[in-house]
Coordinates of N, CA and C in Angstrom, one line a residue:
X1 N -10.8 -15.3 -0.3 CA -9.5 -15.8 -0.1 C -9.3 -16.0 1.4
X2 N -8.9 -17.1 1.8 CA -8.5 -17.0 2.7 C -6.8 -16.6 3.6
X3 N -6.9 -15.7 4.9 CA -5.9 -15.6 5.1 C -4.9 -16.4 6.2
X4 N -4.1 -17.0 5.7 CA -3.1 -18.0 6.1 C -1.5 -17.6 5.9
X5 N -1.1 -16.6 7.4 CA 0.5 -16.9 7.5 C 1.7 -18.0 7.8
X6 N 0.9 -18.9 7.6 CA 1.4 -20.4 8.1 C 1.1 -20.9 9.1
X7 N 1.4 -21.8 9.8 CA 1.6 -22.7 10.9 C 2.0 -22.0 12.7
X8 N 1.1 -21.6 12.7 CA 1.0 -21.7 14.2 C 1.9 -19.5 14.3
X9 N 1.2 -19.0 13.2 CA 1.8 -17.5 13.0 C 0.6 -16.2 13.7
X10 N 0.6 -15.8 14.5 CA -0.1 -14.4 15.3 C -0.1 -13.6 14.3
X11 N -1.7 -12.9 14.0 CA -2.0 -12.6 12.5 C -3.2 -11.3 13.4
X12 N -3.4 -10.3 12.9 CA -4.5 -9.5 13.5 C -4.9 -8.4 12.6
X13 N -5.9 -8.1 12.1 CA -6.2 -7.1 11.3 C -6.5 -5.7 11.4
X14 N -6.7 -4.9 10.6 CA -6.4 -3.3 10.6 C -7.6 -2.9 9.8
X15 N -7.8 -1.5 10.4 CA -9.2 -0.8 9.1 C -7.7 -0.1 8.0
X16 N -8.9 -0.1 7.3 CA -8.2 0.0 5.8 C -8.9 1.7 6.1
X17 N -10.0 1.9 6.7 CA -10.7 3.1 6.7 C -9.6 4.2 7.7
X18 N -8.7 4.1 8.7 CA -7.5 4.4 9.8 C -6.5 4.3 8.5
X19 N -6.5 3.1 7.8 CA -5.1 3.8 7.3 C -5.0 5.0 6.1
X20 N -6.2 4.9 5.9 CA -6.5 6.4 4.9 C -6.3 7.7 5.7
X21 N -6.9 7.9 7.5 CA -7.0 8.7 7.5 C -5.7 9.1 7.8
X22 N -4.6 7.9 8.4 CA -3.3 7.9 8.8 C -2.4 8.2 7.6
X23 N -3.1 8.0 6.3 CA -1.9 8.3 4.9 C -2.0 9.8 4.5
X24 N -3.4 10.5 5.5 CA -3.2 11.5 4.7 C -3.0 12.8 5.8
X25 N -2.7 12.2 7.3 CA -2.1 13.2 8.4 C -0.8 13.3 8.0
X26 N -0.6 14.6 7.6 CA 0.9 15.1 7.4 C 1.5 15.1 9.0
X27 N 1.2 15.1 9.8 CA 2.2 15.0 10.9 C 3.4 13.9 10.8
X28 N 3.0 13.0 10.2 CA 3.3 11.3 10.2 C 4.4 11.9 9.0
X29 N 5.6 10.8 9.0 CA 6.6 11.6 7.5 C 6.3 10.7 6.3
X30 N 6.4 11.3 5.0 CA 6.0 11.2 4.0 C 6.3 9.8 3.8
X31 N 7.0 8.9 4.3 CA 7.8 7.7 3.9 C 6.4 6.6 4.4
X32 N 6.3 7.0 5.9 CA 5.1 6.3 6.2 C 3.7 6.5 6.1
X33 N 3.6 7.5 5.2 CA 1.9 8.0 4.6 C 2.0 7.3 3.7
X34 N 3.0 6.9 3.1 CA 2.7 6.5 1.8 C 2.5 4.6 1.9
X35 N 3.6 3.9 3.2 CA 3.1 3.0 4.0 C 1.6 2.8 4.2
X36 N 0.9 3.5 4.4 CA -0.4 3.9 5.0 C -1.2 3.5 3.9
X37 N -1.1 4.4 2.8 CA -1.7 4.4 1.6 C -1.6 3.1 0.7
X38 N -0.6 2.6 1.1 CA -0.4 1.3 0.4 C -1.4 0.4 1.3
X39 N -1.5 0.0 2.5 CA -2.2 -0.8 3.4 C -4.2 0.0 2.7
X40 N -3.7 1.3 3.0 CA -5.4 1.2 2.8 C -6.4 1.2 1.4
X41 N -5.4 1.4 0.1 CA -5.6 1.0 -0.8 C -5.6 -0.6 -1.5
X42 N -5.0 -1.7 -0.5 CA -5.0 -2.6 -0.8 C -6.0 -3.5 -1.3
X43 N -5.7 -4.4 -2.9 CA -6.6 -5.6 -3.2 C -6.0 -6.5 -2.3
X44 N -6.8 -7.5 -3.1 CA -6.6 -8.7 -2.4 C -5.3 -9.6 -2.9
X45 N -4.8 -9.3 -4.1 CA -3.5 -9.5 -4.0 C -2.1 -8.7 -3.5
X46 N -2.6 -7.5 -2.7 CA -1.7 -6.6 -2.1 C -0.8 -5.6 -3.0
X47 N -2.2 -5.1 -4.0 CA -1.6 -4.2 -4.8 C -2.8 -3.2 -4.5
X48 N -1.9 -2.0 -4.5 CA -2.5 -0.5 -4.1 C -2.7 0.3 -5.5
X49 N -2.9 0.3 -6.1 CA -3.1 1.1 -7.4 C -3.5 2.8 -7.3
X50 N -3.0 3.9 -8.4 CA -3.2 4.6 -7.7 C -3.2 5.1 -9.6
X51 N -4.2 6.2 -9.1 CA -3.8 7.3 -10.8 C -3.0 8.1 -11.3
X52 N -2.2 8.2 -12.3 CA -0.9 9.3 -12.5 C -1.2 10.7 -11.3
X53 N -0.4 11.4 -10.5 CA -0.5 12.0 -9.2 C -1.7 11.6 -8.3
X54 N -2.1 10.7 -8.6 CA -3.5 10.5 -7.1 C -2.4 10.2 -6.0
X55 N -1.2 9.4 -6.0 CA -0.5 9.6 -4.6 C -0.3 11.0 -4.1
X56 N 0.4 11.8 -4.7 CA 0.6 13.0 -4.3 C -0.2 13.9 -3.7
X57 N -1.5 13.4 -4.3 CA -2.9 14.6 -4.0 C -2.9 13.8 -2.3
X58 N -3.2 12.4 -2.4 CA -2.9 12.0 -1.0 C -2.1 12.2 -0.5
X59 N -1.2 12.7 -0.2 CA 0.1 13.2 0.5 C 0.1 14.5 0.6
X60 N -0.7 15.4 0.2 CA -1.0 16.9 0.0 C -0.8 17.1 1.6
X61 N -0.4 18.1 2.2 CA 0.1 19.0 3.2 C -1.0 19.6 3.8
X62 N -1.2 19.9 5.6 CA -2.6 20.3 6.1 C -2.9 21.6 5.2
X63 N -1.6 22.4 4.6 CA -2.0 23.7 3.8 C -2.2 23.5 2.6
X64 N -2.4 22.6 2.3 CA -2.9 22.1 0.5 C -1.4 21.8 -0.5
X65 N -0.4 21.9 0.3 CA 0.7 22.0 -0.6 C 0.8 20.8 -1.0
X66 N 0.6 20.1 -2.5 CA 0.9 19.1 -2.9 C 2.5 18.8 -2.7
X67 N 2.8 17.6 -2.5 CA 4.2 17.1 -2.9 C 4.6 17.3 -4.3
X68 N 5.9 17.7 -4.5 CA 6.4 17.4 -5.6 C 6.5 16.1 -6.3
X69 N 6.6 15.6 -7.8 CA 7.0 14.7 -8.0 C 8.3 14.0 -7.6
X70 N 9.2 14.9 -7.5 CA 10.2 13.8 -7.2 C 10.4 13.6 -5.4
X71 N 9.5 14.3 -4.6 CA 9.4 14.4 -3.1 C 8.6 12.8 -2.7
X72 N 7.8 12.6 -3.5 CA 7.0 11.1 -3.8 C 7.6 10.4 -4.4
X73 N 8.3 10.6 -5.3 CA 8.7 9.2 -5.3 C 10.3 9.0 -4.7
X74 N 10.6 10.1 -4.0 CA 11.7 9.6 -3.1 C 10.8 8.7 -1.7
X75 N 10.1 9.0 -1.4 CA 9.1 8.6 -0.4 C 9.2 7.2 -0.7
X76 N 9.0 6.8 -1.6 CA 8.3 5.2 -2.3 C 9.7 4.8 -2.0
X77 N 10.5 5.2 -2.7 CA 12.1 4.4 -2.3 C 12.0 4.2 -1.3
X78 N 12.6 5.3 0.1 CA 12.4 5.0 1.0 C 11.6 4.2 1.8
X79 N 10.3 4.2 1.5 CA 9.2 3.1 1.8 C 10.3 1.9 1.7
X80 N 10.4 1.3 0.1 CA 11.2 0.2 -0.6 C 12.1 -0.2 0.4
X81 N 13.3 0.8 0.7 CA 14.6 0.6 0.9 C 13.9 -0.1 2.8
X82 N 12.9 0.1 3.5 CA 12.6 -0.3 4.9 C 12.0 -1.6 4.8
X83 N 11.6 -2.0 3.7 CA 10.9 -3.2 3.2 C 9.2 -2.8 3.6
X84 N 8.9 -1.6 3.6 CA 7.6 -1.5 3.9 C 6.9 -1.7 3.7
X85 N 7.2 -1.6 2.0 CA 6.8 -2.1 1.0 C 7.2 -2.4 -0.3
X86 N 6.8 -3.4 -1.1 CA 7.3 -4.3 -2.1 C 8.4 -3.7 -2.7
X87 N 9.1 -4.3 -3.2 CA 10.4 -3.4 -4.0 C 10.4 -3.4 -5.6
X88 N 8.8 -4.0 -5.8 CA 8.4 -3.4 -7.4 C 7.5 -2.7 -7.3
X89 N 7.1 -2.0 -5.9 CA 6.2 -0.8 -5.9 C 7.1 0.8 -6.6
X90 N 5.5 1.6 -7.2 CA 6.6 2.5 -8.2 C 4.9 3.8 -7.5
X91 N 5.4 4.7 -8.0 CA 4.3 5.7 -7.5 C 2.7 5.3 -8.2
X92 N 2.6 4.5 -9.1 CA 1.4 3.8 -9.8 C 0.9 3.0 -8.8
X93 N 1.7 2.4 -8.3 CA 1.2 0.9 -7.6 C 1.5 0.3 -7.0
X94 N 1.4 0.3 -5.1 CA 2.5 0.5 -4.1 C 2.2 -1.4 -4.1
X95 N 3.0 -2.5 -3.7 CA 2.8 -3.3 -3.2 C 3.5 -3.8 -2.0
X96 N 2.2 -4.8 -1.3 CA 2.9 -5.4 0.4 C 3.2 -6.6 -0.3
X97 N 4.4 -7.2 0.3 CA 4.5 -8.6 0.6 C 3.4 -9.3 1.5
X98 N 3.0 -11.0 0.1 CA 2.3 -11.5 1.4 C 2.7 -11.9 2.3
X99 N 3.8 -12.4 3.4 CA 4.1 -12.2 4.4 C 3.8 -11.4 5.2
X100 N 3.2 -10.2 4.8 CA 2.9 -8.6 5.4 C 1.6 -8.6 5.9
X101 N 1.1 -9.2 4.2 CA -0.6 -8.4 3.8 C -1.4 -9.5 3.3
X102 N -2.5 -9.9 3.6 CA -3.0 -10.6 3.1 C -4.7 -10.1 3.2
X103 N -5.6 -10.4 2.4 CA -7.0 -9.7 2.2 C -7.7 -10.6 1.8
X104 N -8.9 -11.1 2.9 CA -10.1 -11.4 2.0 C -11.5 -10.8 1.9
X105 N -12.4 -11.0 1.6 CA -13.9 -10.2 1.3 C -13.7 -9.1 -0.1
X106 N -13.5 -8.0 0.2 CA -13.5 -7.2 -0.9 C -12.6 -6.7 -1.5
X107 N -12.3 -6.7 -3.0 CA -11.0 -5.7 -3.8 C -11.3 -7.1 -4.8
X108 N -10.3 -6.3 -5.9 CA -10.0 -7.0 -7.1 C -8.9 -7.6 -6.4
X109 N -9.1 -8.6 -7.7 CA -7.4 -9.5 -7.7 C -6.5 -9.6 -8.8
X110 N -6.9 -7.9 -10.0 CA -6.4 -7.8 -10.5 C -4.9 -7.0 -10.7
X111 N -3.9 -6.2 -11.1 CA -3.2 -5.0 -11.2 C -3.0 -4.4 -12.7
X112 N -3.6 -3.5 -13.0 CA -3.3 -3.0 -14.5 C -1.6 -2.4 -14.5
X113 N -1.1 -2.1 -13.3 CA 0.4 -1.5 -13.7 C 1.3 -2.8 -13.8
X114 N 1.1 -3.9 -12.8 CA 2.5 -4.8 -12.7 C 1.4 -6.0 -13.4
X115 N 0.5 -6.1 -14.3 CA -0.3 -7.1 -15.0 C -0.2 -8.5 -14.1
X116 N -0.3 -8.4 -12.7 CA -0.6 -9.6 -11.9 C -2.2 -9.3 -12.0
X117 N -2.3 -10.9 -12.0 CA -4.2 -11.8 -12.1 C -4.5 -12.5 -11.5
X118 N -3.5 -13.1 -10.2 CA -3.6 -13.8 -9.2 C -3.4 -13.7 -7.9
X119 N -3.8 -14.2 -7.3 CA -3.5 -13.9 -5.7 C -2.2 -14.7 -5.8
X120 N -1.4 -13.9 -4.9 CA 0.2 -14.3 -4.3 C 0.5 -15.8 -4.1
X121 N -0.8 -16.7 -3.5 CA -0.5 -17.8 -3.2 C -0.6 -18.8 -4.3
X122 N -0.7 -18.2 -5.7 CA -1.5 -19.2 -6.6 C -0.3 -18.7 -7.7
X123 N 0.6 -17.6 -7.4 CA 1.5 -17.2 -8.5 C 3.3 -18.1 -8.3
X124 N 3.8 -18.1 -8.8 CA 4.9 -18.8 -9.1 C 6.4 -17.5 -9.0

């Protein structure tokens, strides 16, 4: 895929490898780990997919204390409510706007939670 913000737009890329290790330093607050996690989980249609608690295990505390369920998905709101990220992201399946995120080389370009099969630029 190629990545294209438009016409004459300042574009620069990120390790996806930094934002894992950035989603999972608790110093940083829960709203933007989970920011993090969404970037470093990303396919190539800008869906982060995740397994029933696999966010939370990533968001686990330097003493092991997992997040509660509802401590995560207030996080995800939060995320939502800053435009962090997508506002049909849910604790299953964080998504970036393409405006935000765009990916080529490797990931699916599938989503089993929000049943998108296309890249952003080819959807309606």
């Amino acid at each position: 895929m190629r990545i294209d913000f438009g016409p004459g737009a300042e574009w620069g890329g990120i390790s996806q490898a930094q934002c894992e290790r950035m989603a999972r330093d608790d110093r940083h607050p829960l709203t933007y780990r989970v920011y993090f996690a969404a970037l470093w989980k990303a396919n190539q249609i800008g869906h982060a997919e995740f397994r029933m608690g696999e966010l939370a295990t990533i968001l686990v505390s330097e003493g092991g204390a997992i997040p509660s369920r509802q401590s995560v998905t207030n996080a995800v709101a939060r995320a939502r409510a800053l435009d962090l990220i997508g506002h049909d992201s849910t604790v299953r399946c964080l998504t970036l706007p393409h405006h935000h995120f765009q990916k080529g080389g490797r990931g699916g370009r599938k989503c089993s939670v929000h049943g998108d099969a296309t890249p952003w630029a080819w959807a309606s």
